[in-house]
XYZ file of C-alpha atoms in Angstrom:
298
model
C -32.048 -62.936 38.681
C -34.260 -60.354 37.847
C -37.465 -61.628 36.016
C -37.542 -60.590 32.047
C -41.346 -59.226 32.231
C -40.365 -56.804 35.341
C -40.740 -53.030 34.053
C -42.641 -53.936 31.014
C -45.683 -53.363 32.696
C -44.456 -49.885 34.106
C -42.259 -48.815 30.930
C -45.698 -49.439 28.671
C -48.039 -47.391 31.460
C -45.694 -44.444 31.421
C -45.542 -44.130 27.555
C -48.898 -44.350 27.320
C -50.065 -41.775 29.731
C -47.078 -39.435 29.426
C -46.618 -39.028 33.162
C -44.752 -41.199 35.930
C -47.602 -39.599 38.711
C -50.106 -41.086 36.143
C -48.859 -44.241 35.580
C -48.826 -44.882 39.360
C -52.593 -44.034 39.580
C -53.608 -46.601 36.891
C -51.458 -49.193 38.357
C -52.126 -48.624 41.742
C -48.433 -48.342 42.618
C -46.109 -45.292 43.785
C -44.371 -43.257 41.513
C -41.069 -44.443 43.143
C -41.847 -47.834 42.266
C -42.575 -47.423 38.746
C -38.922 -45.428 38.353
C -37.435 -47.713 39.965
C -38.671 -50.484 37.580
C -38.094 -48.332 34.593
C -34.307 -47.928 36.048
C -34.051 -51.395 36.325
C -35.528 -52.270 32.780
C -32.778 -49.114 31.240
C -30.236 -51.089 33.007
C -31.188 -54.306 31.944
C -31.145 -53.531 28.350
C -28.290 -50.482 28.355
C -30.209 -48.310 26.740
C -32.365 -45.333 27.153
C -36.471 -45.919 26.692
C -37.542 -42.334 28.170
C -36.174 -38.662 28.455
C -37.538 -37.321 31.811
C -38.478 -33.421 32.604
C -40.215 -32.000 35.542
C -43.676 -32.050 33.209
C -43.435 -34.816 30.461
C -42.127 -38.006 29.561
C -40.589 -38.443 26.033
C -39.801 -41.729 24.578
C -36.382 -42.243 23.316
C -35.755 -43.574 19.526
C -35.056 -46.802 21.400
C -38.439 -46.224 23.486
C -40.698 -46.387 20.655
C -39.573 -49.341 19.493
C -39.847 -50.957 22.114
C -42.925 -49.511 23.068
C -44.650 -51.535 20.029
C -42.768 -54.590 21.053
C -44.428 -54.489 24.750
C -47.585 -53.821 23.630
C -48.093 -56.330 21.392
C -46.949 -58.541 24.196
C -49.645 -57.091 26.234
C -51.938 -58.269 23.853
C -50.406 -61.607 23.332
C -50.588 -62.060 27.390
C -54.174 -60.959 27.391
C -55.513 -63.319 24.675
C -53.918 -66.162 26.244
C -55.115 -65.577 29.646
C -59.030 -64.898 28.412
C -58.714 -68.281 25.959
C -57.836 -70.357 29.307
C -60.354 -68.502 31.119
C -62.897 -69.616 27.884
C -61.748 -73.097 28.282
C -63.808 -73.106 31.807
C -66.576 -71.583 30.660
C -69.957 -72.454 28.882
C -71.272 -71.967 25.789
C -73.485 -68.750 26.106
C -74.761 -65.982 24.502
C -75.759 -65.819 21.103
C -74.596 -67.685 18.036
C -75.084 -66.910 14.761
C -74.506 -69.678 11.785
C -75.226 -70.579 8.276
C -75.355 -73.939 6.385
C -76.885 -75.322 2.896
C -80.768 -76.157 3.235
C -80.672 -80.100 2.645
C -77.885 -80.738 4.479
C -78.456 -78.646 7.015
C -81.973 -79.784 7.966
C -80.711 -83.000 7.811
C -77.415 -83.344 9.605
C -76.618 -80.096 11.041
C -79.796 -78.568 12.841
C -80.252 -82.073 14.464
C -76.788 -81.890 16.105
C -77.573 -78.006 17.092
C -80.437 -78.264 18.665
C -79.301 -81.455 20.947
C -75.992 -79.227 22.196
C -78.420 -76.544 22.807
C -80.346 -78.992 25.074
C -76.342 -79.323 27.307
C -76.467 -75.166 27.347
C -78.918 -73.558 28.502
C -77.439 -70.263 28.340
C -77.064 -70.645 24.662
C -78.991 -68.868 22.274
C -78.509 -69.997 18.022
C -80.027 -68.434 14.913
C -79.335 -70.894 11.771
C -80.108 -69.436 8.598
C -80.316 -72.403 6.016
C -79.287 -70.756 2.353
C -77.935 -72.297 -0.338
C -75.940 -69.001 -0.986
C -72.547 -68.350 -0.007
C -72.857 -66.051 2.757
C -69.881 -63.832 3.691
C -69.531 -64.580 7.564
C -67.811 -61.139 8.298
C -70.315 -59.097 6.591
C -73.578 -60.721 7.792
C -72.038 -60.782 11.632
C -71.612 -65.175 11.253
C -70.122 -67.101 13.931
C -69.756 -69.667 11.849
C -70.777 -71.479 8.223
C -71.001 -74.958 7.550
C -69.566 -75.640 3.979
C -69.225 -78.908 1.603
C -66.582 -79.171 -1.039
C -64.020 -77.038 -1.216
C -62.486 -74.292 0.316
C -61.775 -70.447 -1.423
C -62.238 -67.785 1.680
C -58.504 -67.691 3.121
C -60.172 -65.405 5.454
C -61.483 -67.877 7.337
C -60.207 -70.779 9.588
C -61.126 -74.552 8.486
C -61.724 -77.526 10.572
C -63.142 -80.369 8.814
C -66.358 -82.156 10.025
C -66.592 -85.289 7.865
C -65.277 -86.324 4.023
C -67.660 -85.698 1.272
C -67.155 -88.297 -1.475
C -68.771 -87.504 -4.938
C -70.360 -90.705 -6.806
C -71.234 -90.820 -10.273
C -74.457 -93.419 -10.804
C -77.697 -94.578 -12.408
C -79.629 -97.157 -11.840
C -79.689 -100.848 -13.164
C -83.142 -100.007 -15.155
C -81.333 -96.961 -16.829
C -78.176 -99.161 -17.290
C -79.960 -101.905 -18.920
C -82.120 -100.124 -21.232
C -79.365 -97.072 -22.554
C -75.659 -99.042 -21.566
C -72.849 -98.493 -19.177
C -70.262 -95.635 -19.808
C -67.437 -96.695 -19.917
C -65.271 -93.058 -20.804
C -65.824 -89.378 -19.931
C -66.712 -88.820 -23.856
C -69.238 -91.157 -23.543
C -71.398 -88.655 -20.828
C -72.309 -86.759 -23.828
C -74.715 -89.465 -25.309
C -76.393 -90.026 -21.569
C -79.432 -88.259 -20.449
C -77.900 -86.345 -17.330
C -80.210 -85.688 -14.300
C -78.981 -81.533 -13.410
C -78.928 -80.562 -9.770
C -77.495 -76.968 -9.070
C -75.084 -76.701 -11.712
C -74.562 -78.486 -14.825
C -70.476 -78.793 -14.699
C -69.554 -82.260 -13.127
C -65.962 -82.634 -11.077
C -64.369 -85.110 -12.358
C -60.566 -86.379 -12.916
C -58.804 -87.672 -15.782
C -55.145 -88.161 -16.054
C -54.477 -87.579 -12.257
C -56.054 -83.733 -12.287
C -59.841 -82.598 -11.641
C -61.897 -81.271 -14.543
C -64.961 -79.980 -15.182
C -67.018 -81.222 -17.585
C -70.544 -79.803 -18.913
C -73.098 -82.420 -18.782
C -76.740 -81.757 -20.512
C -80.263 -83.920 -20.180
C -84.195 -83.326 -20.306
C -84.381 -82.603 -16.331
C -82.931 -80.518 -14.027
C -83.803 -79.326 -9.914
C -81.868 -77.801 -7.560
C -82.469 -80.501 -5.158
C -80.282 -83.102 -4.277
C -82.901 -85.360 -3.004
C -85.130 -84.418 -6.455
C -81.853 -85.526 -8.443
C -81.744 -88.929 -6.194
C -85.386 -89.464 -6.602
C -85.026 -89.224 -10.716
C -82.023 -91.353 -10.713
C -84.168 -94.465 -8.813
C -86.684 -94.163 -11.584
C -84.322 -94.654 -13.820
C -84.369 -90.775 -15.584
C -80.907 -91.074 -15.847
C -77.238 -90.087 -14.331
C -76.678 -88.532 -11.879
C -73.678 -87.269 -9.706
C -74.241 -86.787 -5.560
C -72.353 -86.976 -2.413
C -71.789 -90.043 -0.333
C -74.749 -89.472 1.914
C -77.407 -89.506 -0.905
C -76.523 -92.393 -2.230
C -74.391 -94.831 -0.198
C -77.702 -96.756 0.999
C -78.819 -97.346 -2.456
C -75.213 -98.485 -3.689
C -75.411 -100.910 -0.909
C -78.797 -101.783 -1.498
C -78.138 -102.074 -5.843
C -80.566 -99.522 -6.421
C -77.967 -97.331 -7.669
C -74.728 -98.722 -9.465
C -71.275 -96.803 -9.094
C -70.205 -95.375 -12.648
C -66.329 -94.262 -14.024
C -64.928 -94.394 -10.615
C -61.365 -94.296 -11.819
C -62.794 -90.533 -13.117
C -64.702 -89.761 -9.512
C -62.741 -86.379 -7.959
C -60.712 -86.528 -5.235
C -62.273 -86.779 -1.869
C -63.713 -83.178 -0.638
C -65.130 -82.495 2.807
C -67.320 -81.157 5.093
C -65.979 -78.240 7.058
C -66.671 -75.651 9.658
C -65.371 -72.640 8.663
C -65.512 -69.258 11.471
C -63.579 -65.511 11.403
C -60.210 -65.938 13.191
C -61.126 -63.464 15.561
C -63.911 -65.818 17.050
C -61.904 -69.582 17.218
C -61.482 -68.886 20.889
C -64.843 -68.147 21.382
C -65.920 -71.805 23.771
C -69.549 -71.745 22.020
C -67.790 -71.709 18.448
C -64.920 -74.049 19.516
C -67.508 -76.541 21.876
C -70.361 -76.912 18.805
C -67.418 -77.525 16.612
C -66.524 -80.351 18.494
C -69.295 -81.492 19.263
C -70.606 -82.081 15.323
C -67.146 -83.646 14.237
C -68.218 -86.121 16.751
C -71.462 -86.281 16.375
C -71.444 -86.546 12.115
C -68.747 -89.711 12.734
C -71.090 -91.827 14.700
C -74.167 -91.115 11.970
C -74.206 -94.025 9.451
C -73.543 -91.883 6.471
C -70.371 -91.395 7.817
C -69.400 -94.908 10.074
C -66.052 -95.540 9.292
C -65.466 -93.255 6.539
């Protein structure tokens, strides 16, 4: 039985060039062989794909059809054969990436610059911004992102889980009260990091809620600082303050009102998730944020 591919090779390489004589030279076959195929392929499908004279080749109604069928499985063949060619090969090359400052000098640069130490070959520029950089305009590889996610452009794989915790320390607690309701935010001096709407839930949905107070920095580890001193409340990921929950310094607040659990997440153009150095660093800081102690058994 005659394999399905046979012709489709030929067929495609005739179309394109116009000429059987052609088609033969960029294949490196003879003419006689690509007819023959092409016969074979008509007869296969009873139908006609090209209208022969002694100077051109003209595609049939039939033939252009098909013609965008093949070639898109051209394309499909060719990606699949250069991704299992990428999975044997090494990260190299240049790599461009983003990620916010804190957590990037903390977590993220550490992890880069021990795969770089496995690859040699590899080259990596990380800019650290606290803007949201668009990856296809600034020529990205890839952005590391916390929360959630809005650019459908992009593919997702999540790193770690990003819990948000709503605290203050005993001294604050003790001298100003507990909260025990969202209304009751309103009356508390609120320490303001980058934005002064908190996510919170009520009723089973996530809300925002405007929170005000004398201080305010765009630092996370500014916010946890104030918070140990007792300025106030504050509201930070899991990794600021999961030590100091532990440790009482800090004391968990409304946690039937904390948001649903967000993430961590690597987030690259779809035309680059084959690319090894992309897919190989991706893997390699899932694994390496689960075995920090932020994130043990989270």
């Amino acid at each position: 039985m005659s394999s399905r591919w046979e012709g489709i090779d030929e067929f495609v390489a005739v179309a394109e060039s116009g000429q059987f004589t052609a088609a033969a030279e960029r294949m490196g076959v003879s003419s006689s062989h690509i007819s023959r195929q092409i016969a074979r392929l008509e007869e296969r499908l009873q139908t006609r794909l090209l209208y022969r004279s002694t100077r051109r080749v003209t595609l049939s109604e039939a033939g252009q059809t098909f013609l965008q069928h093949c070639q898109r499985l051209q394309d499909g063949r060719e990606e699949a054969l250069r991704a299992m060619g990428d999975l044997a090969s090494e990260p190299k090359g240049l790599l461009r990436m983003t990620c916010a400052v804190a957590y990037g000098e903390r977590f993220i640069v550490p992890l880069v610059t021990r795969f770089m130490a496995l690859y040699p070959q590899l080259r990596v520029e990380v800019e650290l911004s606290n803007r949201t950089l668009d990856l296809l305009h600034e020529g990205m590889d890839l952005a590391i992102r916390l929360g959630r996610l809005q650019d459908s452009r992009l593919v997702a794989t999540r790193l770690a889980p990003r819990r948000m915790y709503l605290c203050a320390s005993p001294a604050y607690l003790e001298r100003y009260g507990r909260p025990h309701s969202l209304s009751e935010l309103a009356r508390h001096n609120c320490l303001v990091g980058s934005s002064d709407l908190w996510a919170l839930q009520q009723d089973g949905r996530e809300i925002s809620q405007r929170v005000q107070g004398n201080w305010r920095c765009n630092s996370g580890q500014a916010v946890l600082d104030a918070a140990l001193q007792g300025m106030g409340l504050c509201q930070l990921p899991d990794y600021y303050v999961l030590e100091h929950l532990h440790s009482g310094a800090l004391v968990s607040l409304l946690e039937g009102h904390q948001p649903p659990n967000t993430a961590v997440w690597a987030l690259y153009p779809q035309q680059r998730h084959l690319s090894p150095k992309v897919r190989r660093l991706v893997d390699y800081m899932k694994e390496g944020l689960a075995q920090l102690p932020e994130y043990r058994g989270a």
